[in-house]
Tab-separated table of N, CA and C in Angstrom:
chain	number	residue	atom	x	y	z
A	1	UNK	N	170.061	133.817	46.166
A	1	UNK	CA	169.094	134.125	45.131
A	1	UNK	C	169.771	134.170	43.771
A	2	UNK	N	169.743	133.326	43.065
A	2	UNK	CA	170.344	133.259	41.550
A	2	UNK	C	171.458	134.419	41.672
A	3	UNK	N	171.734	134.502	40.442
A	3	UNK	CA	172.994	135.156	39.693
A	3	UNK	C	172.683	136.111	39.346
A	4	UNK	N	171.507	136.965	39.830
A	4	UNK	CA	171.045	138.067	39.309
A	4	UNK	C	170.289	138.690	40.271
A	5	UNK	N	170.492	140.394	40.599
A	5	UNK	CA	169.662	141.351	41.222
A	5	UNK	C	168.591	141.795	40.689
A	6	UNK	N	167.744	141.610	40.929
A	6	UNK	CA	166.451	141.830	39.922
A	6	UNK	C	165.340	142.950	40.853
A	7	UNK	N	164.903	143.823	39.952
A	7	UNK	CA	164.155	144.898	40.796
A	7	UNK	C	162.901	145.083	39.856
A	8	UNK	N	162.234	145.329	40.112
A	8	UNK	CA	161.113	145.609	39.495
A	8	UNK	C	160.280	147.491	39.549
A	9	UNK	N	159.914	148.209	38.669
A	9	UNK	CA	159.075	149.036	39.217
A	9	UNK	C	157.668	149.573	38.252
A	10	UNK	N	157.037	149.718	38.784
A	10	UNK	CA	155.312	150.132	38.094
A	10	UNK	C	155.658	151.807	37.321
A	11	UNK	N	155.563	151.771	35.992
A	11	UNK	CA	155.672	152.886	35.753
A	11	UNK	C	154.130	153.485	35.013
A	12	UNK	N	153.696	154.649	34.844
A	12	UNK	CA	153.101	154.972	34.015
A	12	UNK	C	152.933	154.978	32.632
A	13	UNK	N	151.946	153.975	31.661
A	13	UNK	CA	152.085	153.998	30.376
A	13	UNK	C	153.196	155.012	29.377
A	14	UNK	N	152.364	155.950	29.853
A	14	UNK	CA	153.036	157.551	29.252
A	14	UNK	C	154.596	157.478	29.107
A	15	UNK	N	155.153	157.080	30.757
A	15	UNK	CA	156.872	156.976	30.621
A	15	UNK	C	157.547	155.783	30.203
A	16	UNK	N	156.507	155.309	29.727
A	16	UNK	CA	157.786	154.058	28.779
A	16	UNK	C	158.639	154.754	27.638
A	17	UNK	N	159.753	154.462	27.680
A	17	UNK	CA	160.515	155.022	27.122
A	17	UNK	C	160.164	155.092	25.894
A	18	UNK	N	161.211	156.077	25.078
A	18	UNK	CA	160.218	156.480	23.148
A	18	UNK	C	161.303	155.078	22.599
A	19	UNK	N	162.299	154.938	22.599
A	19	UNK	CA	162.825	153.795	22.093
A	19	UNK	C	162.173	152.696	22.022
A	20	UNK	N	161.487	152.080	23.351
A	20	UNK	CA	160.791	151.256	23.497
A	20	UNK	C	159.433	150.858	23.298
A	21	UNK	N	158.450	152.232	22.822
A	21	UNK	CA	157.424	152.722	22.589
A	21	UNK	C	157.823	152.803	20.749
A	22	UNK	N	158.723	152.686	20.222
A	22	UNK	CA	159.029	152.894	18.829
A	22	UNK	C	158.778	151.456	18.212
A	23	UNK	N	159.795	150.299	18.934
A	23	UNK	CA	159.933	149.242	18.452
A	23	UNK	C	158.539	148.415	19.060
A	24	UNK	N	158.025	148.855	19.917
A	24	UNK	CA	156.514	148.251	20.410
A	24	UNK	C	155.638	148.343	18.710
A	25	UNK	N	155.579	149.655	18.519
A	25	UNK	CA	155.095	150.269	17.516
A	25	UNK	C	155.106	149.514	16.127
A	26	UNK	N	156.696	149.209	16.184
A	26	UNK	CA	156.620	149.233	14.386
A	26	UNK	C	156.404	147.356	14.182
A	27	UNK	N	156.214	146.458	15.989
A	27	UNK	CA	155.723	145.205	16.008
A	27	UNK	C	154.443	145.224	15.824
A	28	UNK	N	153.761	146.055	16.483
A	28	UNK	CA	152.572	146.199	16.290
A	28	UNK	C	152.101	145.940	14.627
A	29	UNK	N	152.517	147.131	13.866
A	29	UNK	CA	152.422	147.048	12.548
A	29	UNK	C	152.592	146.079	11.409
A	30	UNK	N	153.748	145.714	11.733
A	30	UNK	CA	154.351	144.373	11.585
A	30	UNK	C	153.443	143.133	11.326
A	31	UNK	N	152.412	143.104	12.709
A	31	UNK	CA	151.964	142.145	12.681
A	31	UNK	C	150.297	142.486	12.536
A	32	UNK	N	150.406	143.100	11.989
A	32	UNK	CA	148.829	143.591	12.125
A	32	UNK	C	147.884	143.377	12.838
A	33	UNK	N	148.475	143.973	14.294
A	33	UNK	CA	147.430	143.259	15.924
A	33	UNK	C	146.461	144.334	15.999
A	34	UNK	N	146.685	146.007	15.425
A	34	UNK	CA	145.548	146.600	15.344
A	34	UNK	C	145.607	147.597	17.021
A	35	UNK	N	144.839	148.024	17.375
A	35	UNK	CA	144.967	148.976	18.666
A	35	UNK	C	144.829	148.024	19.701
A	36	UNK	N	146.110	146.924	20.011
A	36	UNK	CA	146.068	146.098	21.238
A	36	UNK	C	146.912	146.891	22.399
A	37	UNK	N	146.970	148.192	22.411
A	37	UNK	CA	147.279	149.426	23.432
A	37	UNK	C	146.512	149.830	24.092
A	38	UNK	N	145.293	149.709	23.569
A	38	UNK	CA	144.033	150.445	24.238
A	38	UNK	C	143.763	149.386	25.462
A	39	UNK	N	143.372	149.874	26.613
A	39	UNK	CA	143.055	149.278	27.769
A	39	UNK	C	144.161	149.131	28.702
A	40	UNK	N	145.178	149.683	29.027
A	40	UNK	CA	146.097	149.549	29.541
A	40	UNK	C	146.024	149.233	31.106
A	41	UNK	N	146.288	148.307	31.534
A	41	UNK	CA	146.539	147.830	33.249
A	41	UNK	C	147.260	148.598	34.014
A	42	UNK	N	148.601	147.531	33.281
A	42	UNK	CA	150.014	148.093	34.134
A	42	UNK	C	151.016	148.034	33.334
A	43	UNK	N	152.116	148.820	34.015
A	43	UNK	CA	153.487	149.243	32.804
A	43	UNK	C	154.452	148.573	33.953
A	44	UNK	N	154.852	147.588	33.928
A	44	UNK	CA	156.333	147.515	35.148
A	44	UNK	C	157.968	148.081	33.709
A	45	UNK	N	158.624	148.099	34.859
A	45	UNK	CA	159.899	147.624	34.207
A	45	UNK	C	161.231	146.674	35.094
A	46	UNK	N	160.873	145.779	34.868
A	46	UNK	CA	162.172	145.057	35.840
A	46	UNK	C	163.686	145.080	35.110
A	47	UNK	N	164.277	145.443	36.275
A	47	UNK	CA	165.865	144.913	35.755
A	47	UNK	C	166.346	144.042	36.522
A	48	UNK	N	167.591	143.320	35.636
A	48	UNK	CA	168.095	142.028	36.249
A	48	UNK	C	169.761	142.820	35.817
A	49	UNK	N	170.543	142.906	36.861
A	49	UNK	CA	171.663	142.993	36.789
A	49	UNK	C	171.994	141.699	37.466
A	50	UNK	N	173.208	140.771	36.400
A	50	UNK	CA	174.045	140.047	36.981
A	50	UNK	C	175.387	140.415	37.393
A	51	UNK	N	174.751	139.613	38.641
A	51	UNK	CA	176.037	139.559	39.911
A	51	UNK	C	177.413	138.831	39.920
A	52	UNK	N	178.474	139.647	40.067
A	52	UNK	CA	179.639	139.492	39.846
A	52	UNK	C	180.288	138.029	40.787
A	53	UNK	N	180.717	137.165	40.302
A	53	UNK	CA	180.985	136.451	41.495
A	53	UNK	C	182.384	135.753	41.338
A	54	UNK	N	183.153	135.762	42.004
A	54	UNK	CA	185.172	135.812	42.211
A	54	UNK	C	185.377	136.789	41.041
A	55	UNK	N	187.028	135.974	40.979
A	55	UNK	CA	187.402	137.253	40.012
A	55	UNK	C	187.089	137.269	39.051
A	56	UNK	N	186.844	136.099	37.997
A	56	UNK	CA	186.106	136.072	36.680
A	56	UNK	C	184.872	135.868	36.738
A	57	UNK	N	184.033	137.118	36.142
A	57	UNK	CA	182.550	136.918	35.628
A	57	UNK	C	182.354	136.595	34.941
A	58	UNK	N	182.788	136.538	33.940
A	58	UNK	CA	182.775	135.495	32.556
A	58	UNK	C	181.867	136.233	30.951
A	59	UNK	N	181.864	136.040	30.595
A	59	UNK	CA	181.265	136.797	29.237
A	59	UNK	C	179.801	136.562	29.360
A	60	UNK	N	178.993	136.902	28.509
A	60	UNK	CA	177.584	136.368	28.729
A	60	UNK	C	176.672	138.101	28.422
A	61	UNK	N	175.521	138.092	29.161
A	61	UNK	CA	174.930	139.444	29.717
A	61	UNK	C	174.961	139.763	30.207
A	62	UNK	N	175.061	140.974	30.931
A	62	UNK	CA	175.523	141.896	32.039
A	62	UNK	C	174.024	142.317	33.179
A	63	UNK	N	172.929	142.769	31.863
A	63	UNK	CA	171.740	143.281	32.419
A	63	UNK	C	170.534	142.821	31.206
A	64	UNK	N	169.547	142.723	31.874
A	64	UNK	CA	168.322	142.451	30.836
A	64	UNK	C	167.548	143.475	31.737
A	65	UNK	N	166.879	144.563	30.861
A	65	UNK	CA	166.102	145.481	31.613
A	65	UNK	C	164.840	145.119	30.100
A	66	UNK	N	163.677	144.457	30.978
A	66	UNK	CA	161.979	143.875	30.152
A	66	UNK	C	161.305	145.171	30.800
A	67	UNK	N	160.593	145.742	29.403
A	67	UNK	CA	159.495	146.337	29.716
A	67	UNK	C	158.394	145.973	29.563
A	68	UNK	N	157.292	145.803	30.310
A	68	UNK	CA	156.089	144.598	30.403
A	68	UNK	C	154.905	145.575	30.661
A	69	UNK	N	154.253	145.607	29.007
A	69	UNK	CA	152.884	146.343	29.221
A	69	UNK	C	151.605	145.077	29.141
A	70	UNK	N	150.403	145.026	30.393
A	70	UNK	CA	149.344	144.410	30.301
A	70	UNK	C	148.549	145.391	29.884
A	71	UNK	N	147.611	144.799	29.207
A	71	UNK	CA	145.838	145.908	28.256
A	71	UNK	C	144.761	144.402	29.441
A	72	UNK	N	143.990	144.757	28.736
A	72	UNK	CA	142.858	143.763	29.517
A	72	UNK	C	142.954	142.081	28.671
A	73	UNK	N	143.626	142.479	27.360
A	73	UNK	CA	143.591	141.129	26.485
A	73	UNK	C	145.079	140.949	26.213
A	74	UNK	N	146.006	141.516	26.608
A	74	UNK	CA	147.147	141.231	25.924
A	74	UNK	C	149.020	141.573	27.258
A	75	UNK	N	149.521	140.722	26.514
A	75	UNK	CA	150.611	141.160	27.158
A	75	UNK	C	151.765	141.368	26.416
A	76	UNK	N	152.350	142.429	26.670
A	76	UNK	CA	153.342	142.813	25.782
A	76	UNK	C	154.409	142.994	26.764
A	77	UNK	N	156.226	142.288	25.733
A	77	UNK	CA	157.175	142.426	26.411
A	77	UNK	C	158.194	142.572	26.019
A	78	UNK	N	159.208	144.159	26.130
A	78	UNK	CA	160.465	144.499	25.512
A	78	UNK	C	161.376	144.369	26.022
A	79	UNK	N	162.192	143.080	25.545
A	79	UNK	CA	163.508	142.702	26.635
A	79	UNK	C	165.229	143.793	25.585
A	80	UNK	N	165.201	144.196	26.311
A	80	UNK	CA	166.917	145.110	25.872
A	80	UNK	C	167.428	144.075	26.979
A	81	UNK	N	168.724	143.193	26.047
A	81	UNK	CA	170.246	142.990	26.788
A	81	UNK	C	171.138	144.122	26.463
A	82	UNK	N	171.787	144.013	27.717
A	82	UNK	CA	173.011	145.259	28.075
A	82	UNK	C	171.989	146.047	26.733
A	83	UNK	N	173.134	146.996	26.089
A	83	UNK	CA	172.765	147.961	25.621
A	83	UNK	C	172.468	148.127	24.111
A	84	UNK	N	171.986	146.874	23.597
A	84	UNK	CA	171.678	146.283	22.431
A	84	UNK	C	170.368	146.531	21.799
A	85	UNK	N	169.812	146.379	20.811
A	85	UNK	CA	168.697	145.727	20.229
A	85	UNK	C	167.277	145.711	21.348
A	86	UNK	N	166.482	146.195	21.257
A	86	UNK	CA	164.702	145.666	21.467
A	86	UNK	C	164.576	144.722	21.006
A	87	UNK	N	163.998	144.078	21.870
A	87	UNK	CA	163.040	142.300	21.087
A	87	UNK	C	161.863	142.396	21.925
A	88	UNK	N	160.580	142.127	21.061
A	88	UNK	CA	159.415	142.349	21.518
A	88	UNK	C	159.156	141.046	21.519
A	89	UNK	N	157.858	140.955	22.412
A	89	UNK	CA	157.140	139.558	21.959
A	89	UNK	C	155.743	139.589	22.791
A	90	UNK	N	154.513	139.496	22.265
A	90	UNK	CA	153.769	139.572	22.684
A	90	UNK	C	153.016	138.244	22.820
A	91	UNK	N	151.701	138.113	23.644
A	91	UNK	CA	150.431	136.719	23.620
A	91	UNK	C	149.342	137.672	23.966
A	92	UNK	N	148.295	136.762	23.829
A	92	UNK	CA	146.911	136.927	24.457
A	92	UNK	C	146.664	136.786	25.507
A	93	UNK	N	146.523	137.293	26.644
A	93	UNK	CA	146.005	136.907	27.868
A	93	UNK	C	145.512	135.527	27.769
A	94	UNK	N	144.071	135.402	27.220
A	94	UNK	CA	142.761	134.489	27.255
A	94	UNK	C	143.902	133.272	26.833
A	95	UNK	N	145.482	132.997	25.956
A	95	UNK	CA	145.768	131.617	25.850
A	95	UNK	C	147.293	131.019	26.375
A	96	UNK	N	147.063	132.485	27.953
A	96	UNK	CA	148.609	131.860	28.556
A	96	UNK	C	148.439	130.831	29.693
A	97	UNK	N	149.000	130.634	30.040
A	97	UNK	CA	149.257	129.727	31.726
A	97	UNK	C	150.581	130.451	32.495
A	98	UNK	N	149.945	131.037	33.800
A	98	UNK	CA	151.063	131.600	34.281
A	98	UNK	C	151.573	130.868	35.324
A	99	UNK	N	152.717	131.096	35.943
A	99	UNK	CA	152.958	129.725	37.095
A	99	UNK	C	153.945	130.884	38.208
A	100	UNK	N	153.804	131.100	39.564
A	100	UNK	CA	154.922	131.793	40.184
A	100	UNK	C	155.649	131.122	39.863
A	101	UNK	N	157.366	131.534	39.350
A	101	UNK	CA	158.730	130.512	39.779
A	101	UNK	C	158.804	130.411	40.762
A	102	UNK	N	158.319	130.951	42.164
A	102	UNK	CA	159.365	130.206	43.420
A	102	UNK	C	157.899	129.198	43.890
A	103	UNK	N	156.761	128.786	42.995
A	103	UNK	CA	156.188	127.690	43.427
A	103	UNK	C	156.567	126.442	42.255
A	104	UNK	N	157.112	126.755	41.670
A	104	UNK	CA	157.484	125.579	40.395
A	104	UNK	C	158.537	124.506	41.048
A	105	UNK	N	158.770	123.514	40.138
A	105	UNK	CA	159.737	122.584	40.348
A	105	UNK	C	161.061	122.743	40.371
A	106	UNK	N	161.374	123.666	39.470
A	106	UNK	CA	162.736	124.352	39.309
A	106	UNK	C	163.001	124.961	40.349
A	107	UNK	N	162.381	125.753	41.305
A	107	UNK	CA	162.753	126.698	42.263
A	107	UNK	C	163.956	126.168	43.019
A	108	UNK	N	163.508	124.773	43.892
A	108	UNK	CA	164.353	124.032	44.631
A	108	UNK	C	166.171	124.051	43.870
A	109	UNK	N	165.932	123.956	42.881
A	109	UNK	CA	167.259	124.156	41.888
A	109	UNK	C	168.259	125.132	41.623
A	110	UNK	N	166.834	126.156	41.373
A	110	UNK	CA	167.672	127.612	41.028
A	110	UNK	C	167.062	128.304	41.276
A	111	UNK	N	167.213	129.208	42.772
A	111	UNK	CA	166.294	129.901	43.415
A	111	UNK	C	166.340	131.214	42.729
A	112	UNK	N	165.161	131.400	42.365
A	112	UNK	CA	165.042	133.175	41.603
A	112	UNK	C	163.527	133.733	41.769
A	113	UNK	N	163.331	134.826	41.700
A	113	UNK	CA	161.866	135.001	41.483
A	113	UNK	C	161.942	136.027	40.141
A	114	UNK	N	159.918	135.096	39.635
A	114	UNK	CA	159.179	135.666	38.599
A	114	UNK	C	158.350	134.881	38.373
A	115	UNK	N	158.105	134.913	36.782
A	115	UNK	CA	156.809	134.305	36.523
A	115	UNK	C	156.884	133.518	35.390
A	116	UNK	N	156.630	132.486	34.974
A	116	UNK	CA	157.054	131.317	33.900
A	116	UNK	C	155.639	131.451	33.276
A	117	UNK	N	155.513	131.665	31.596
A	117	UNK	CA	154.416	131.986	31.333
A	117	UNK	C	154.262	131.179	29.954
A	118	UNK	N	153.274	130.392	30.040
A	118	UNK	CA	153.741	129.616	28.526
A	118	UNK	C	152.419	129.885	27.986
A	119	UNK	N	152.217	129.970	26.841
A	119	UNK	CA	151.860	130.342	25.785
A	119	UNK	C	152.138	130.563	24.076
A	120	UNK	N	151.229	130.693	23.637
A	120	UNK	CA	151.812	130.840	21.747
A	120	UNK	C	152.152	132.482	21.417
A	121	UNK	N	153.045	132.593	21.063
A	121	UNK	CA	153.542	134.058	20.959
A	121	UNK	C	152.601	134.806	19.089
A	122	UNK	N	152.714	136.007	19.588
A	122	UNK	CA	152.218	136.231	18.065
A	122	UNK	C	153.218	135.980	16.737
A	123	UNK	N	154.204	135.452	17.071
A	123	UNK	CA	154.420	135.738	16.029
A	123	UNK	C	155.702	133.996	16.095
A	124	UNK	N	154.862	132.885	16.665
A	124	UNK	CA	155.169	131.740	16.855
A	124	UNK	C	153.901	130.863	16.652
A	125	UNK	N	153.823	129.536	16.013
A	125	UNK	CA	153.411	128.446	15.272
A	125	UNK	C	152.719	127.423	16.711
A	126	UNK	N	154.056	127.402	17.208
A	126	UNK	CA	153.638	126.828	18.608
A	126	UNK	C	153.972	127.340	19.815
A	127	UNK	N	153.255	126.410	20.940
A	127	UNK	CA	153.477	127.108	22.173
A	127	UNK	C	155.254	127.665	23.275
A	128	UNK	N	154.764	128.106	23.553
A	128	UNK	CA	156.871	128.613	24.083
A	128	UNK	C	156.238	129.205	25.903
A	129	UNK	N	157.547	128.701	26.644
A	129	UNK	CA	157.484	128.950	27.824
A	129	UNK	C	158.587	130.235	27.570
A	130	UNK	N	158.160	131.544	28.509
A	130	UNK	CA	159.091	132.248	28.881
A	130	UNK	C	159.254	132.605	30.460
A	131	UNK	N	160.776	132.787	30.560
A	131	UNK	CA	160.584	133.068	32.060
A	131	UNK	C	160.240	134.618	32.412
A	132	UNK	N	159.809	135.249	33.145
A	132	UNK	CA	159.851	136.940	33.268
A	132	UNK	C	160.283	137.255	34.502
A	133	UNK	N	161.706	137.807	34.576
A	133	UNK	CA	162.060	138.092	35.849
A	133	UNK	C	161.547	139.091	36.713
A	134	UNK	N	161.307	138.852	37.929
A	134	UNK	CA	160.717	140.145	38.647
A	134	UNK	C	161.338	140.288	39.981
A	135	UNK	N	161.015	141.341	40.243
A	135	UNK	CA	162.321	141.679	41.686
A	135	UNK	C	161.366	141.130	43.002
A	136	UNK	N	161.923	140.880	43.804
A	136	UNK	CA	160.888	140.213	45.517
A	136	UNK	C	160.621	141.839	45.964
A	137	UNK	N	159.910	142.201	45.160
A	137	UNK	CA	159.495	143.889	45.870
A	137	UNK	C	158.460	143.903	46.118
A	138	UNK	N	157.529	145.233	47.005
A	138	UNK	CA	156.049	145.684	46.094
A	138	UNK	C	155.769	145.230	44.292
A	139	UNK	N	156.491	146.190	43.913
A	139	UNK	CA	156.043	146.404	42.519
A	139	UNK	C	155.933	144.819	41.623
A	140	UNK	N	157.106	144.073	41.759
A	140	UNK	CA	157.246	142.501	41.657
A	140	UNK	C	156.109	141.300	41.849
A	141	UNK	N	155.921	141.829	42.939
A	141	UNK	CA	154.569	141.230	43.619
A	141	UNK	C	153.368	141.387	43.569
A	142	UNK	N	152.952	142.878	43.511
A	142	UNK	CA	151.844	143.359	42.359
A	142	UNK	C	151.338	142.826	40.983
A	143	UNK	N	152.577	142.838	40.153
A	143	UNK	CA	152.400	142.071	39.117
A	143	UNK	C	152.189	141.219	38.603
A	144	UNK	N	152.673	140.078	39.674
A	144	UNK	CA	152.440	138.657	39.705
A	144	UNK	C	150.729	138.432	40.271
A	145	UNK	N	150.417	139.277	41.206
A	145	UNK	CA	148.846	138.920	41.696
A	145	UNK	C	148.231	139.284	39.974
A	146	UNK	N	148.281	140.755	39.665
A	146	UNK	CA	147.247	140.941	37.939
A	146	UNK	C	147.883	140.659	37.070
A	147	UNK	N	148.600	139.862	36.774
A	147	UNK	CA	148.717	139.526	36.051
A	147	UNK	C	148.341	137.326	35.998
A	148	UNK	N	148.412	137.249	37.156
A	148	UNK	CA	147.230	135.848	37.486
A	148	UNK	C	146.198	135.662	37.515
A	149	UNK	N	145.428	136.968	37.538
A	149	UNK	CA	143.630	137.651	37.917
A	149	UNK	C	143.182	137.732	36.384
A	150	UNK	N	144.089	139.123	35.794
A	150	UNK	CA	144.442	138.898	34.567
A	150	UNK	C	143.937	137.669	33.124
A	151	UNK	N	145.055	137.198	33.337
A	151	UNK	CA	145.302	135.898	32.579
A	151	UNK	C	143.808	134.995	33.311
A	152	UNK	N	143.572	134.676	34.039
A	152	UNK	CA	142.682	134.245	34.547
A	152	UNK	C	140.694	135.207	34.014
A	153	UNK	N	140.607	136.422	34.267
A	153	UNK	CA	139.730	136.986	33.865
A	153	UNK	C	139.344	137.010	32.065
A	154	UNK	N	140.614	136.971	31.615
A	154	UNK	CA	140.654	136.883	30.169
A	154	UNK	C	140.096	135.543	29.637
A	155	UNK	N	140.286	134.828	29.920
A	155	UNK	CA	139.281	132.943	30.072
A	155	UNK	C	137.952	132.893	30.089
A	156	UNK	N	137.382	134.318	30.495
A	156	UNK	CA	135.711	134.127	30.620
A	156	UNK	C	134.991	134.314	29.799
């Protein structure tokens, strides 16, 4: 399974962290999206620790821990590498395309699981694929069903 341990878990809105709940915040503002908080789904948080492999691991990232809030119209997502910087990035439900990775073309290549989600970001011109890692868990797997229902219900 790829180069990375990846776990996923469902948290309660409430416990997203205040760091992460800060820089959600001051994007929000930023971009003047207005109360796209209200309606809240689900809160996951996956982490991806990469896996050590011989004696050199090599430089790079260590961990990407995404915090991934869905509302009924929106998806929001705070990726921290190792122990750096928030980067937010949000879309609209109603103008993504979601795809499982282990049904895509790539899978055969580079076996990993999540969810490949392309769409126009708010705060992008044109469209951008992102990957979103998620762990082969419950919680992983949850996410991937509403957030396909989701993205899908938002279309009507």
């Amino acid at each position: 399974m790829g180069d990375y341990n990846r776990s996923t878990k469902e948290i309660p809105f409430e416990q997203i962290s205040p760091d992460v709940m800060q820089t959600i915040n001051k994007y929000i503002e930023l971009h003047n999206l207005g109360d796209i908080l209200a309606n809240v789904s689900i809160c996951i948080v996956s982490t991806s620790e990469k896996l050590k492999k011989g004696l050199f691991s090599g430089a790079g990232q260590k961990s990407l821990v995404k915090t991934v809030i869905m509302t009924d119209r929106w998806l929001i997502l705070a990726d921290r590498v190792d122990q750096n910087a928030i980067f937010i990035k949000s879309m609209q439900l109603r103008e993504v395309i979601v795809e499982d990775y282990e049904k895509s073309l790539f899978y055969s290549k580079i076996p990993d699981t999540g969810m490949n989600i392309t769409g126009r970001f708010t705060d992008a011109s044109e469209q951008g694929t992102i990957f979103l890692p998620l762990g082969k868990d419950t919680a992983g797997e949850k996410f991937k069903e509403v957030l396909i229902k989701s993205a899908q219900d938002a279309k009507k």
